[in-house]
XYZ file of N, CA and C in Angstrom:
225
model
N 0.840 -1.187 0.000
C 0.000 0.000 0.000
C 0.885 1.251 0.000
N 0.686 2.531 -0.832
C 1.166 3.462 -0.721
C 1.303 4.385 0.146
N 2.234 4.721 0.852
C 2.377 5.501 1.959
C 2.263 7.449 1.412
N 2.654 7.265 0.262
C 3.036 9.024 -0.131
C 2.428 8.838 -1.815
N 2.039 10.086 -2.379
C 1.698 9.998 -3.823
C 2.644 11.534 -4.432
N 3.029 11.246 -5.716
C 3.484 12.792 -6.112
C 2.356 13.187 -6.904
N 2.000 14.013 -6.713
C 1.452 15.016 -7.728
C 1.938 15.564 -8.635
N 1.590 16.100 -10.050
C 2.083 16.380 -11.246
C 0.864 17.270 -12.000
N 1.516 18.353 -12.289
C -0.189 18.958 -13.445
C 0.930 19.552 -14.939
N 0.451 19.029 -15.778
C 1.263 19.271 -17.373
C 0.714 20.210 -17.731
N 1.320 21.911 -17.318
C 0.664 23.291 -17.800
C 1.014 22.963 -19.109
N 1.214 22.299 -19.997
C 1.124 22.516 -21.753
C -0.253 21.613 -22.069
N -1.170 20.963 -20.885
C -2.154 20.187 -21.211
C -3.501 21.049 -20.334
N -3.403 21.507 -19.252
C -4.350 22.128 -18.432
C -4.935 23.496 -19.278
N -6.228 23.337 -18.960
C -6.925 24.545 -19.523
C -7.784 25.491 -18.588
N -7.670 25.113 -17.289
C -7.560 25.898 -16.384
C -9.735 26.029 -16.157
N -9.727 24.689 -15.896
C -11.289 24.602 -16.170
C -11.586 24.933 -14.232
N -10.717 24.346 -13.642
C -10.798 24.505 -11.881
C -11.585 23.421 -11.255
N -11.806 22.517 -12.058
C -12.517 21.373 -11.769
C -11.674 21.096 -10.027
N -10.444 20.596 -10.227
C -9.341 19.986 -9.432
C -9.217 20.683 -8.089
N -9.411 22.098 -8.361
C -9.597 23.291 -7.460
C -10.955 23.151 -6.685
N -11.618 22.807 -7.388
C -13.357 22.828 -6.351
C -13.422 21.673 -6.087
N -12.590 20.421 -6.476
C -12.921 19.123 -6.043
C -12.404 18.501 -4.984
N -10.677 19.880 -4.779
C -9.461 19.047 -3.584
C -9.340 20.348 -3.404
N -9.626 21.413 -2.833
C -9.168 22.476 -2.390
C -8.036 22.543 -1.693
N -7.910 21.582 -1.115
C -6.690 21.408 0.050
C -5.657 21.067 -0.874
N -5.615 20.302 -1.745
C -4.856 20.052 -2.743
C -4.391 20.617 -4.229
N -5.510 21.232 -4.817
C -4.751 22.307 -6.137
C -5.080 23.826 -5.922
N -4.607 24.832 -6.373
C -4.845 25.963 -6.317
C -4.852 26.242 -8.125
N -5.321 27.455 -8.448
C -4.980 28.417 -9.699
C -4.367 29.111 -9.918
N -3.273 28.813 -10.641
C -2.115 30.268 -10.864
C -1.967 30.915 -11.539
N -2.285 32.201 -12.405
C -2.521 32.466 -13.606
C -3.195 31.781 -14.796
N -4.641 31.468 -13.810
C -5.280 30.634 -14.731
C -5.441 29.117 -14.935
N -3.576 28.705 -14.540
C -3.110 27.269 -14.564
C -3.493 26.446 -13.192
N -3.886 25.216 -13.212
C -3.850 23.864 -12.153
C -2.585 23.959 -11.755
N -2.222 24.071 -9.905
C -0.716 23.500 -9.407
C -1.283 23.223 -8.369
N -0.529 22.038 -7.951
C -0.448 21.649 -6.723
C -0.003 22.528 -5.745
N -0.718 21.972 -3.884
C 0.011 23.020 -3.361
C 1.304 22.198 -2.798
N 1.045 21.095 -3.017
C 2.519 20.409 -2.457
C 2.900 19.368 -3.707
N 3.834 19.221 -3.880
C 4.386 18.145 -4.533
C 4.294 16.464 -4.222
N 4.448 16.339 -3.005
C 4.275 14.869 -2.312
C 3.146 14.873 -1.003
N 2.503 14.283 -1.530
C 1.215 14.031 -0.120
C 0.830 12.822 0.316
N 0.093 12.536 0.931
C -0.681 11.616 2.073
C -1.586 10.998 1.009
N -1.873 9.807 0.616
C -3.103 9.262 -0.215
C -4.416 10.226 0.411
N -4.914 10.297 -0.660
C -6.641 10.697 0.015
C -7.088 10.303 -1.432
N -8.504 9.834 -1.736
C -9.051 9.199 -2.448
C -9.869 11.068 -3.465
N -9.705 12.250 -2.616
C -10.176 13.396 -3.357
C -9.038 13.554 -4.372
N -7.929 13.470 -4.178
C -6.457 13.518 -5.299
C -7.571 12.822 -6.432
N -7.396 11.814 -5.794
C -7.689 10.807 -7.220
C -9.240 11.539 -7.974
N -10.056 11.470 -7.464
C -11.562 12.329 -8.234
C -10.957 13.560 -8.356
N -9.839 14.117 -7.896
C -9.631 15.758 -8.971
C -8.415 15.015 -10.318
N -8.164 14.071 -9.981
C -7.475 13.657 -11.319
C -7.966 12.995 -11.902
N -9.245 11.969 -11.862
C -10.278 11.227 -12.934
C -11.221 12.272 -13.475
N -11.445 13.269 -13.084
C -12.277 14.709 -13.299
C -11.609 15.588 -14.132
N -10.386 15.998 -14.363
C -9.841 16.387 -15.149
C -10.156 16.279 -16.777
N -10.542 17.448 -17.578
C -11.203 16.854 -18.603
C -10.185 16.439 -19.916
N -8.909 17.181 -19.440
C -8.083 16.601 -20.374
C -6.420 15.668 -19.842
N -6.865 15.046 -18.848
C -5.871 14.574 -18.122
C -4.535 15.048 -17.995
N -4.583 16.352 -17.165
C -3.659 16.930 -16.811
C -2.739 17.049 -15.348
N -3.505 15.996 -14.810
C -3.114 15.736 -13.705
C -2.823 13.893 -13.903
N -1.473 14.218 -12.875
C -1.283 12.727 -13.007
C -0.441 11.974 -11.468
N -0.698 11.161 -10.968
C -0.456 10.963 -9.989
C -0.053 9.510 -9.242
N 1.619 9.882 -8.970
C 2.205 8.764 -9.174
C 2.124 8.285 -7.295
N 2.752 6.961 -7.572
C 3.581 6.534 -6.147
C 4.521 7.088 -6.033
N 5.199 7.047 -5.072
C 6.765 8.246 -4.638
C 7.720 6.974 -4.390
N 7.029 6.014 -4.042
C 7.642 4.801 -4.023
C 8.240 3.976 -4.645
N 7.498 3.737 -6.065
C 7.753 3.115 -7.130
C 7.359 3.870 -8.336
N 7.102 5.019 -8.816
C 6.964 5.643 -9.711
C 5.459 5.278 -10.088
N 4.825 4.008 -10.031
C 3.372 3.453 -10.334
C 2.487 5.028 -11.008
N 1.636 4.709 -11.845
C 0.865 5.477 -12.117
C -0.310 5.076 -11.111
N -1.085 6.128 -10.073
C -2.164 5.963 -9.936
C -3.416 6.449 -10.468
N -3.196 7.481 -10.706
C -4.337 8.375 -11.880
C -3.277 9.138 -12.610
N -4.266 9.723 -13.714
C -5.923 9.018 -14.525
C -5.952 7.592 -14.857
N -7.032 7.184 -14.019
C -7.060 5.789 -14.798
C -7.277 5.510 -16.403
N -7.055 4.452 -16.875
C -7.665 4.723 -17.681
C -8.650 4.038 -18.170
């Protein structure tokens, strides 16, 4: 089981819809428009994952810190 996840948002793919923002508040902010994380490495929580299956153009992606594993976007 994963102890830590990294977070990742590909500003050449995000269109700055804020989905990720109203879905994990605790977790993405808006920066000029763009999806960022507010931390790079976090705690599993199952909201990461629904602001990254919600994403409409999979711009979020979210690994293990452990083993690199993709956990979202599923596909």
């Amino acid at each position: 089981m994963s102890t830590a996840w990294r977070i990742g948002v590909d500003s050449s793919r995000c269109i700055g819809t804020s989905i990720c923002a109203g879905t994990a508040p605790e977790h993405f902010r808006l920066v000029d428009g763009l999806s960022a994380p507010l931390a790079d490495v976090v705690a599993p929580a199952d909201v990461i994952l629904d602001a990254a299956d919600s994403c409409p153009v999979e711009a979020i992606t979210v690994h293990d810190v452990t083993d690199d594993r993709l956990i979202a976007p599923q596909e």
